[in-house]
Short mmCIF file of C-alpha atoms and ligand atoms in Angstrom, two decimals:
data_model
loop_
_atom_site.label_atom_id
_atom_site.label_comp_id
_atom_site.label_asym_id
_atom_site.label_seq_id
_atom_site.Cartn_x
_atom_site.Cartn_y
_atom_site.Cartn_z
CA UNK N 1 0.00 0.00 0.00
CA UNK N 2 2.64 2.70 0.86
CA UNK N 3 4.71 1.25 -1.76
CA UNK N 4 1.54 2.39 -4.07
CA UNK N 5 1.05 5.37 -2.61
CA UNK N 6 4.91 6.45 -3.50
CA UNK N 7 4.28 5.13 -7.09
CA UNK N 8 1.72 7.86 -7.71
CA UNK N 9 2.97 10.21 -5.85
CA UNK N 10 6.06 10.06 -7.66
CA UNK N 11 3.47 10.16 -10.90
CA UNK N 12 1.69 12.71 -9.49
CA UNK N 13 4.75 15.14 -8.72
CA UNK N 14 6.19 14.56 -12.22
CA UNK N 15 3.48 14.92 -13.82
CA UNK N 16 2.80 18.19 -12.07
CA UNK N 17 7.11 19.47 -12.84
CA UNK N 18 6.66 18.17 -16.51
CA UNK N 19 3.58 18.42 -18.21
CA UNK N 20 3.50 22.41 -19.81
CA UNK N 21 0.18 23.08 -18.18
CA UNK N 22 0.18 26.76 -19.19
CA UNK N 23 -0.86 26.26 -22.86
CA UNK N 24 -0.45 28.83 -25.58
CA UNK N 25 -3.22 31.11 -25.83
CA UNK N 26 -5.55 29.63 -28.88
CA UNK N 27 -8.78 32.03 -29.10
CA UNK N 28 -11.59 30.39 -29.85
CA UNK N 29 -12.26 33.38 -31.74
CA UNK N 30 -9.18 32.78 -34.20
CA UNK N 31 -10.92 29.43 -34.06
CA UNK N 32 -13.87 30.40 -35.60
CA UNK N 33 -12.32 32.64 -38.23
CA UNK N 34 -9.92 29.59 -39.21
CA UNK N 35 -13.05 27.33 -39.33
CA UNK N 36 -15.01 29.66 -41.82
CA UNK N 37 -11.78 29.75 -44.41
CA UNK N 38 -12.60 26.36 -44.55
CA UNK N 39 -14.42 24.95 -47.73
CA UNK N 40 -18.01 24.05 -46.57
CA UNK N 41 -17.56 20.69 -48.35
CA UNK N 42 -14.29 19.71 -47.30
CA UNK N 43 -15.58 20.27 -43.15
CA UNK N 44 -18.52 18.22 -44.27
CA UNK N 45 -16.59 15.80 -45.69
CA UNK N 46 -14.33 14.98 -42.76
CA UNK N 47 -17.04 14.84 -40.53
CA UNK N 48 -18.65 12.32 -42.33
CA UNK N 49 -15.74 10.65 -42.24
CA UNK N 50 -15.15 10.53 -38.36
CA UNK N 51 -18.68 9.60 -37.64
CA UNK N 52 -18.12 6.75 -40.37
CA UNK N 53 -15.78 5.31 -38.48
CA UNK N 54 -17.26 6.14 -35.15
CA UNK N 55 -19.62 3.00 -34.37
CA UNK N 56 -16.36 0.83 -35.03
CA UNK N 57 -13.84 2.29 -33.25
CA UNK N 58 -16.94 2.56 -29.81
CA UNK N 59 -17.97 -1.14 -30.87
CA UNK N 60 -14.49 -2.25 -30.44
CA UNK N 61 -14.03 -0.34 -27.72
CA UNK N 62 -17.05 -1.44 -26.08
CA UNK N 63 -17.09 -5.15 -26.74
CA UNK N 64 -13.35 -5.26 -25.70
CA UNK N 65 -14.55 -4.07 -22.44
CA UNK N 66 -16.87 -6.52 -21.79
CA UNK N 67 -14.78 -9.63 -23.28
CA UNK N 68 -12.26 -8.63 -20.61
CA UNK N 69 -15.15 -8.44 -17.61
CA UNK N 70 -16.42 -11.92 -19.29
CA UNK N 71 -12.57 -13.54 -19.23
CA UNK N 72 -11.73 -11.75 -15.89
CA UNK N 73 -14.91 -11.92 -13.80
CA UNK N 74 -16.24 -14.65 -14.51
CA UNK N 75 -14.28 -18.34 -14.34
CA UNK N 76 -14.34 -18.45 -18.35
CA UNK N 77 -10.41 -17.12 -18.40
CA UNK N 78 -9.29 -19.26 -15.95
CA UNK N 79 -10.71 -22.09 -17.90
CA UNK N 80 -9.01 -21.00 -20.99
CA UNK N 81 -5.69 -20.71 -19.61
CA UNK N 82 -6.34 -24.67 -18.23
CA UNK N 83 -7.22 -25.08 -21.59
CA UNK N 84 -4.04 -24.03 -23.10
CA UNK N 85 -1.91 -25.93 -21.14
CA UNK N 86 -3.57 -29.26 -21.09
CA UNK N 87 -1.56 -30.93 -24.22
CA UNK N 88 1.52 -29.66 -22.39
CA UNK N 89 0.52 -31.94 -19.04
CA UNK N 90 -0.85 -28.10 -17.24
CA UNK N 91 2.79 -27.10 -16.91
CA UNK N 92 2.71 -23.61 -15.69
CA UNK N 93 5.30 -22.55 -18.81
CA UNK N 94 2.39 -23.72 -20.79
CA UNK N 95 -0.52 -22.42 -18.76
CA UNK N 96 1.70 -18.78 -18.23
CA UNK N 97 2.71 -18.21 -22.06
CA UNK N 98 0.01 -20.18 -24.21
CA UNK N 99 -2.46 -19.67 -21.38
CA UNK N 100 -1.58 -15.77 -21.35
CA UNK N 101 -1.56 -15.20 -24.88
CA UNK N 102 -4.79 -17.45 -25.99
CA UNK N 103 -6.73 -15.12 -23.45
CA UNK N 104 -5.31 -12.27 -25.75
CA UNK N 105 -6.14 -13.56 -28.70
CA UNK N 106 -9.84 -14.26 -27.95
CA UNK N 107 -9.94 -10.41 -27.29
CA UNK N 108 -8.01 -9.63 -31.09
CA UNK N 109 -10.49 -11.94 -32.51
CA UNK N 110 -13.66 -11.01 -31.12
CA UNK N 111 -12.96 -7.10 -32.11
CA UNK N 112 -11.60 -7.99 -35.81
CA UNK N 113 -14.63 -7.40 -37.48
CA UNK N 114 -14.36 -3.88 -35.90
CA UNK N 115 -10.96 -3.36 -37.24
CA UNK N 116 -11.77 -4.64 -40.74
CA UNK N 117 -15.08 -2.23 -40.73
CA UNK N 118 -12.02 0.57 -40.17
CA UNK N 119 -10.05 -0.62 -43.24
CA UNK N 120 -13.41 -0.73 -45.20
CA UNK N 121 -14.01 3.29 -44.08
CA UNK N 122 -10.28 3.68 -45.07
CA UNK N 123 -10.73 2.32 -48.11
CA UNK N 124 -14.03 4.03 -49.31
CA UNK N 125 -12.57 7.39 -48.46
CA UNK N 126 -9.80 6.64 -50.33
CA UNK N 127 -7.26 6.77 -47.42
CA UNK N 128 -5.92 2.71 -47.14
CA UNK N 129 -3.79 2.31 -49.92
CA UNK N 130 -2.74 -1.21 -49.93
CA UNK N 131 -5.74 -3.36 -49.78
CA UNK N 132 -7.39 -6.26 -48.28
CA UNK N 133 -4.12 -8.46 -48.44
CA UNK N 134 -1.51 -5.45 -47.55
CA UNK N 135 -4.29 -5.17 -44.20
CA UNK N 136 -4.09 -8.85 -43.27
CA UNK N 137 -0.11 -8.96 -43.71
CA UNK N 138 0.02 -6.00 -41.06
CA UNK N 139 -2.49 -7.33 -39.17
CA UNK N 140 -0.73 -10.45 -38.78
CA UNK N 141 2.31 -9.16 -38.75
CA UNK N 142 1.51 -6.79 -35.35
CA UNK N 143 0.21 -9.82 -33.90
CA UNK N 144 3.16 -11.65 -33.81
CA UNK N 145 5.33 -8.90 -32.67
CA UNK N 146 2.54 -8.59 -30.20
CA UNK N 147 2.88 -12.78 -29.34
CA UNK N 148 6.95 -12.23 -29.43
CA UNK N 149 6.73 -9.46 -26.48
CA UNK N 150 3.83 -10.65 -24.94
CA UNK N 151 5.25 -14.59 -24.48
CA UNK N 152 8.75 -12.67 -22.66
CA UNK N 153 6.90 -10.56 -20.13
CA UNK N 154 4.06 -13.36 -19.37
CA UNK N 155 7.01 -15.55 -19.08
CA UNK N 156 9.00 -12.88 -16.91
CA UNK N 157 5.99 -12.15 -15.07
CA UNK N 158 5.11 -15.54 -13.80
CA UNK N 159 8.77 -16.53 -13.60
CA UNK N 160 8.80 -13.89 -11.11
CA UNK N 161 5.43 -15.08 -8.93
CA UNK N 162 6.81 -18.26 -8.74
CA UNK N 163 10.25 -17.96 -7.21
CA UNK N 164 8.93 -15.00 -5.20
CA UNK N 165 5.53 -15.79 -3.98
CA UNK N 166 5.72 -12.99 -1.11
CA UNK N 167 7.51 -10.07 -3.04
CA UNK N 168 6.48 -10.35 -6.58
CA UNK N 169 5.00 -7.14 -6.56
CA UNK N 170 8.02 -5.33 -5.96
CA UNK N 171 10.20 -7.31 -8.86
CA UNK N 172 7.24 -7.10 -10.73
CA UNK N 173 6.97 -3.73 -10.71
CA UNK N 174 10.71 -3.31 -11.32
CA UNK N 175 10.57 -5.53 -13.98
CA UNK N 176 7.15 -3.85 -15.75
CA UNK N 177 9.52 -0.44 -15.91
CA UNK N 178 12.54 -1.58 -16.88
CA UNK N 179 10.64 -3.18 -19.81
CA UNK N 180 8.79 0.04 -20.70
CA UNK N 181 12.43 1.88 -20.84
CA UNK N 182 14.05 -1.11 -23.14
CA UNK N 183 10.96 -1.05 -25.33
CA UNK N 184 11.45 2.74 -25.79
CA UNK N 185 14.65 2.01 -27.13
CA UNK N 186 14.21 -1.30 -29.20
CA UNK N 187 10.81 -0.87 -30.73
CA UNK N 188 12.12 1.95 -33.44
CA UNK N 189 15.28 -0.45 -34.49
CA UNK N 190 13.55 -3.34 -34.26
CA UNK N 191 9.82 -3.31 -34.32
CA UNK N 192 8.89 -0.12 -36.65
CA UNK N 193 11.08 -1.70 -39.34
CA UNK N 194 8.72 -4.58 -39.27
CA UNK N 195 5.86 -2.31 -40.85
CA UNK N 196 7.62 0.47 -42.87
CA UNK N 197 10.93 0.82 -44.45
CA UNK N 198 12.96 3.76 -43.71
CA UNK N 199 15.54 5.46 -45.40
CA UNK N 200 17.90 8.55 -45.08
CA UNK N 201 16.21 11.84 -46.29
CA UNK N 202 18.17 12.40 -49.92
CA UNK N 203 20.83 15.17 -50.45
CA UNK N 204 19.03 17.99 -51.75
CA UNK N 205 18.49 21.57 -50.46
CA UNK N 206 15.21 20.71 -47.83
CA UNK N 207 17.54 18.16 -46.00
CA UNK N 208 20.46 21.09 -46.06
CA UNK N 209 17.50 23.46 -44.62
CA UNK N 210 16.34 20.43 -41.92
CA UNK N 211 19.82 19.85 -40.13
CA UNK N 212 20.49 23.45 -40.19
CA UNK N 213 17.71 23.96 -38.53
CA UNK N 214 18.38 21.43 -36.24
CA UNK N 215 22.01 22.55 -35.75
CA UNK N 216 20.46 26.60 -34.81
CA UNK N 217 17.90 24.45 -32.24
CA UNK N 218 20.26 22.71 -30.56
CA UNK N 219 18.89 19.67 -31.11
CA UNK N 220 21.58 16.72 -32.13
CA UNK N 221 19.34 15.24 -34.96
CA UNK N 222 21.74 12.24 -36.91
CA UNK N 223 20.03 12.19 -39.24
CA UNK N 224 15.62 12.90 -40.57
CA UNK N 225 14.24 9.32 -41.91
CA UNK N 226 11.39 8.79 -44.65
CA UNK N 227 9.19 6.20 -43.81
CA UNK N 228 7.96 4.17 -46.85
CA UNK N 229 4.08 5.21 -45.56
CA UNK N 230 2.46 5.66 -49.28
CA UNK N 231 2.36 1.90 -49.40
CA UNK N 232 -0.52 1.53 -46.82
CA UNK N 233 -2.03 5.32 -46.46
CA UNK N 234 -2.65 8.31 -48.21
CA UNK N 235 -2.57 10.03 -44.43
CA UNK N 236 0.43 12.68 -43.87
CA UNK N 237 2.14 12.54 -40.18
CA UNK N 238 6.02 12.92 -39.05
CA UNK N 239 6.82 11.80 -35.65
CA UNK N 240 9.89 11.36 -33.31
CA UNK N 241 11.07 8.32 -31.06
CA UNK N 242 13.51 6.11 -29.44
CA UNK N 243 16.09 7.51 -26.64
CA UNK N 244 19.59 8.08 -27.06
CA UNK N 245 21.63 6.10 -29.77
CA UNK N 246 17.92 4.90 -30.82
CA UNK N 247 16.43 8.97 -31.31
CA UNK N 248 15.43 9.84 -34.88
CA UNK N 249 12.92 12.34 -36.58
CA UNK N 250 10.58 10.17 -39.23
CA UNK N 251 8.42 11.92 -41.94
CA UNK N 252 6.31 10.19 -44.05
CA UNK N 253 7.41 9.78 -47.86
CA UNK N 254 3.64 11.05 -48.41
CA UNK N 255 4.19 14.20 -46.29
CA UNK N 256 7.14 15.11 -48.70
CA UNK N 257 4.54 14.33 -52.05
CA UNK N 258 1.94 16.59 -50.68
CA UNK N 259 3.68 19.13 -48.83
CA UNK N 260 5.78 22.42 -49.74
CA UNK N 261 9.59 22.30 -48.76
CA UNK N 262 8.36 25.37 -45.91
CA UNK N 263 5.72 22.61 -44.76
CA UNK N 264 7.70 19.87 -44.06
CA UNK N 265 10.30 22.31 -42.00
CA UNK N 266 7.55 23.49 -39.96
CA UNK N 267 6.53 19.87 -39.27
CA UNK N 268 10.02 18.81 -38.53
CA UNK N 269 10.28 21.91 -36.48
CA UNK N 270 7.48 20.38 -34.07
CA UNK N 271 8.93 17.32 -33.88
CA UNK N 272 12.36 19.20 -33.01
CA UNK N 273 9.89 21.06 -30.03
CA UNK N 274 9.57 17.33 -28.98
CA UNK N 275 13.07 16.55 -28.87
CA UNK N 276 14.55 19.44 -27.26
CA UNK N 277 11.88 19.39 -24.55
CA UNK N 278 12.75 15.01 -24.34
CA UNK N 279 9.28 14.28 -24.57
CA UNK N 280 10.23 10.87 -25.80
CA UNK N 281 12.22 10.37 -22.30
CA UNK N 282 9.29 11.98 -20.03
CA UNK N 283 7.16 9.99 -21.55
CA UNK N 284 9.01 6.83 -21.19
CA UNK N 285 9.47 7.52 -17.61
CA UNK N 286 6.33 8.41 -16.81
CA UNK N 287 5.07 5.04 -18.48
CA UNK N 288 7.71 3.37 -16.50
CA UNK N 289 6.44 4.45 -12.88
CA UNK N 290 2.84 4.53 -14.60
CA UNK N 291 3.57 0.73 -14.82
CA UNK N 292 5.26 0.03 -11.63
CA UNK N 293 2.28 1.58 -10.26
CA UNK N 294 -0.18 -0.94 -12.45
CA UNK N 295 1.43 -3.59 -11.33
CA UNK N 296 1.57 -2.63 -7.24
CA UNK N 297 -2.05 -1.92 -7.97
CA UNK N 298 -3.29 -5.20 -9.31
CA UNK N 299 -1.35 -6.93 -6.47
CA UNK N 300 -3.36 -5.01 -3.92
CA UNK N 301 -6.48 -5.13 -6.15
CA UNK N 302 -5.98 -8.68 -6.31
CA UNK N 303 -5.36 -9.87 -2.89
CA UNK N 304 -9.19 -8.87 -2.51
CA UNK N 305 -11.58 -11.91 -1.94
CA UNK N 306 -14.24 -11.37 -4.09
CA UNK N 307 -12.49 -10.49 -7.31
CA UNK N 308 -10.21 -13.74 -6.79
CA UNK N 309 -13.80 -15.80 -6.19
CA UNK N 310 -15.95 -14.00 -9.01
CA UNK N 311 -12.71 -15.22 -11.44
CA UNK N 312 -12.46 -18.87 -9.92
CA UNK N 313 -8.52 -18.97 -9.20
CA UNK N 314 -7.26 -19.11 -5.75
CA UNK N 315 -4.22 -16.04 -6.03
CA UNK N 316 -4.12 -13.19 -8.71
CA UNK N 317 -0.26 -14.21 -8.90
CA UNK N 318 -1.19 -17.51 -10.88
CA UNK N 319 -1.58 -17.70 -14.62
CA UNK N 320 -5.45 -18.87 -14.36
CA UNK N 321 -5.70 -15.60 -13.03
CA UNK N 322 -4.25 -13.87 -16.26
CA UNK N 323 -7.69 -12.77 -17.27
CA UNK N 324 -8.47 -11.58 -14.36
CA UNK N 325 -5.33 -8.97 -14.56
CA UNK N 326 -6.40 -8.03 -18.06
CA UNK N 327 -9.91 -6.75 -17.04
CA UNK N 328 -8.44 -4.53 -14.11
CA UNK N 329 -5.57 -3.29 -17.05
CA UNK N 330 -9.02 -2.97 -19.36
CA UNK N 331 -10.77 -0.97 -16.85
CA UNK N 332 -7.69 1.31 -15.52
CA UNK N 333 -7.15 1.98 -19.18
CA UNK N 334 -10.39 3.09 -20.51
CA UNK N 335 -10.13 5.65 -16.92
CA UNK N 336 -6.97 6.68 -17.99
CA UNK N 337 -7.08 7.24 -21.54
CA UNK N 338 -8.89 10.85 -21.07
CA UNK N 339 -6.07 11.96 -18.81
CA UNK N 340 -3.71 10.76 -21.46
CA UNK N 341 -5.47 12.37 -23.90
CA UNK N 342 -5.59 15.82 -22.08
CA UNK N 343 -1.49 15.74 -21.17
CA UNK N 344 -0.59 14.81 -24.75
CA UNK N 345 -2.76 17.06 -26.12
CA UNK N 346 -0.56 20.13 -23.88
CA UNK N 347 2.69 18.93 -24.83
CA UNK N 348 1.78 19.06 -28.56
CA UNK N 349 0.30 22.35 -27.84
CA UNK N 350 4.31 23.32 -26.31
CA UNK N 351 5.87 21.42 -29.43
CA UNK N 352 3.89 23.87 -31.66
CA UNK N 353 5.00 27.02 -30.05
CA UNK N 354 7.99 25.91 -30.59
CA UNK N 355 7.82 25.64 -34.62
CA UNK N 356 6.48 29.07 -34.62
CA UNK N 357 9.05 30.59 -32.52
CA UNK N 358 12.07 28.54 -34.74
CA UNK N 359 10.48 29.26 -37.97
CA UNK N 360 8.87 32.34 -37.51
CA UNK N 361 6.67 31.59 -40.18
CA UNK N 362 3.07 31.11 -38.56
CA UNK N 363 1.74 31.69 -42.14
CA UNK N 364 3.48 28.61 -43.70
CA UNK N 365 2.22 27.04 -40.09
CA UNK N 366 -1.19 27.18 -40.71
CA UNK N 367 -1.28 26.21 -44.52
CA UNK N 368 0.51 23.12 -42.91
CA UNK N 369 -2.25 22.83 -40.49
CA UNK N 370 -5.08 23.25 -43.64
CA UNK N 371 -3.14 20.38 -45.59
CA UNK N 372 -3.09 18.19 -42.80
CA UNK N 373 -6.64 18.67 -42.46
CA UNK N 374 -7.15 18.15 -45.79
CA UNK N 375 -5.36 15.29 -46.51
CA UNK N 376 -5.70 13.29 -43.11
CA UNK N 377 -10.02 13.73 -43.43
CA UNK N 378 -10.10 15.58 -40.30
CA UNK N 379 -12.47 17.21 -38.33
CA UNK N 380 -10.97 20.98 -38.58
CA UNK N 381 -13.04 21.79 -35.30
CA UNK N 382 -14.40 18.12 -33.46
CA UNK N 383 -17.41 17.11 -31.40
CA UNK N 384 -16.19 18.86 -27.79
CA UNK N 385 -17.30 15.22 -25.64
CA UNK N 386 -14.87 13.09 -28.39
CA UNK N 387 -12.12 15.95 -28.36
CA UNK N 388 -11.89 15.41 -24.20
CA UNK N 389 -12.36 11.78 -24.56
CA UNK N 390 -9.21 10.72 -26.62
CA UNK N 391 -8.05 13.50 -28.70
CA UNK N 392 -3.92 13.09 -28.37
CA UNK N 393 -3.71 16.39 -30.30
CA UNK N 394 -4.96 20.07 -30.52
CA UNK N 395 -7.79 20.42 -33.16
CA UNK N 396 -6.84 21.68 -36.23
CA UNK N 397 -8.45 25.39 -35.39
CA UNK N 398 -7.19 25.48 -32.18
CA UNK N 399 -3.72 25.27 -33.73
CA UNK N 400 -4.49 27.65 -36.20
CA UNK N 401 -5.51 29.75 -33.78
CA UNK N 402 -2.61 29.73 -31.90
CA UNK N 403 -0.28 30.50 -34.80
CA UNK N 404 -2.73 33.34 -35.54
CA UNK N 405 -1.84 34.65 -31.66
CA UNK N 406 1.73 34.26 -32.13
CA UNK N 407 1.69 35.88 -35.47
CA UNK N 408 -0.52 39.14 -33.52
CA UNK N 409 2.07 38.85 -30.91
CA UNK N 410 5.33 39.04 -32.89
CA UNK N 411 4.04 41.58 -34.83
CA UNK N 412 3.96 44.30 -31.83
ZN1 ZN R 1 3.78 16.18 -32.02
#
């Protein structure tokens, strides 16, 4: 319990040192300005759009939810897990790994026809590029990467109950961040490979202009990646991750079809905002104790009678419990995700004042934001209930708002 209670405090206090809560003013008068500029059609058509895919992306979200109370609360997980290890004689390796991942799969399964209703939206707007068979390869491919990670930390995990039956908690816990920190580094040499090809930005002039830039930030950028993108999506996006040796600044090969030279530097200028201000590494650390925290949590949450009865096993430590574990994570996620939502949507808020004031051009900012919209069928100015709920950025107004107050400001 106090070992919980220093978890999120710790959270708690770095979330309150390192999330920018003063934002950049963003009027919603400017809003409303940028929002008229826009073409009548094109608002209408990207809020068709979002509320095409709405009913999948809520049906997934809510029969996911209630798969995990079904696997978790009631003895059907526990059952599965036997299940999986009875042609290996119940040996716990079996039960722990198989067990673990068969309860995840059920989940996957149960929710593909949401995902494929996505990729049929995608497609009829003309946004999926690489059809039915492209889908399925990713699709399968993400689940084994997902199988691969999730077989070493169920294995870790109930390696860890067993030989420490009293004090898994605490290795646990260790063990959840430490994993969170190596994944931060691995998953953009080895994982984001597995979907996308990446290659050096070519020798030209905008590349010249992008390390330059980088050089006058501060900002020790090796080198800006393409991502092969085009071959799935017609979607625009640039995005930074890894730590350290691992760090690199990705733009998508369709960003650099559809956008002006002056675009993509503004969007590599944001991503440079996330760089210099090591939002990667907050993040990661955050996620780390965020974990720790998770894991403290379900130990306590666990030790408690009638969840252990409603779920059949006799300990939340023992794989037959694993379904148990994932409707608590189900549960603390779905309460967490606005929260989430609300701090990433503040740092991207910082990471754009920070392309204004290295560019200077809040002009070439906004026609970036316009494209975006454009391009990525957005919502320029979203439903306020779904913008709270899980929006990880500013809308596309408020953004051009705030470039619109910077440009006011600079001008005095
Ligand atoms: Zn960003």
């Amino acid at each position: 319990m106090l070992t919980l209670a220093a978890l999120v405090t710790a959270l708690l206090v770095a979330g309150a040192l390192l999330v920018p809560w003063h934002r950049p003013p963003a009027p919603r008068a400017d809003q409303l300005a940028a929002l008229r500029e826009f073409p009548v059609d094109q608002v209408a058509r990207g809020r068709e759009f979002r509320a095409a895919l709405r009913p999948g992306a809520y049906g997934a979200l809510l029969l996911g939810l209630l798969v995990a109370l079904l696997l978790g609360l009631t003895p059907l997980g526990a059952r599965l897990v036997e299940l999986a290890g009875r042609p290996f004689g119940d040996h716990w390796i079996a039960r722990a790994v198989l067990g673990g991942l068969a309860v995840v799969l059920v989940a996957d399964l149960l929710t593909l026809p949401f995902a494929a209703w996505r990729q049929a939206v995608l497609t009829r707007y003309g946004l999926s590029t690489h059809g039915w068979s492209g889908w399925t390869v990713d699709l399968l491919k993400s689940y084994a990467v997902s199988a691969v990670i999730g077989a070493v930390a169920l294995l870790g995990f109930y390696t860890v109950t067993r030989l420490a039956p009293r004090w898994w908690w605490a290795f646990g816990a260790a063990g959840a961040a430490g994993l969170v920190v190596l994944l931060s580094f691995v998953l953009p040499v080895l994982v984001e490979p597995v979907f996308n090809r990446f290659t050096p930005m070519e020798q030209g002039p905008l590349r010249t202009e992008l390390m330059a830039m980088a050089a006058r930030d501060g900002v020790p950028v090796r080198d800006v990646l393409v991502a092969d993108a085009s071959r799935r999506t017609k979607a625009v996006n640039a995005y930074v991750s890894g730590l350290g040796p691992t760090r690199r600044v990705v733009v998508y090969d369709t960003l650099l079809r559809e956008a002006t030279p002056a675009e993509v530097t503004s969007v590599v200028a944001h991503e440079l905002g996330h760089a210099r201000d090591r939002d990667v590494a907050v993040g990661t650390l955050t996620g780390a104790l965020g974990a720790a925290a998770v894991v403290v949590a379900l130990y306590l949450l666990g030790s408690w009678g009638p969840l252990t009865r409603l779920a059949g096993v006799d300990s939340v430590a023992e794989p037959r419990a694993f379904g148990l574990l994932i409707a608590l994570v189900t549960v603390a996620g779905l309460v967490a995700a606005p929260v989430q939502a609300a701090v990433s949507r503040r740092v991207e808020a910082r990471a754009d004042a920070h392309a204004l004031a290295l560019t200077g051009d809040p002009a070439t900012f906004e026609a970036m934001q316009r494209r975006l919209a454009g391009v990525n069928l957005a919502d320029p100015d979203p439903p306020r209930w779904e913008y709270l709920w899980s929006a990880s950025h500013p809308s596309t107004v408020e953004r051009m708002a705030a470039a619109r107050a910077y440009a006011r400001e600079a001008g005095r």
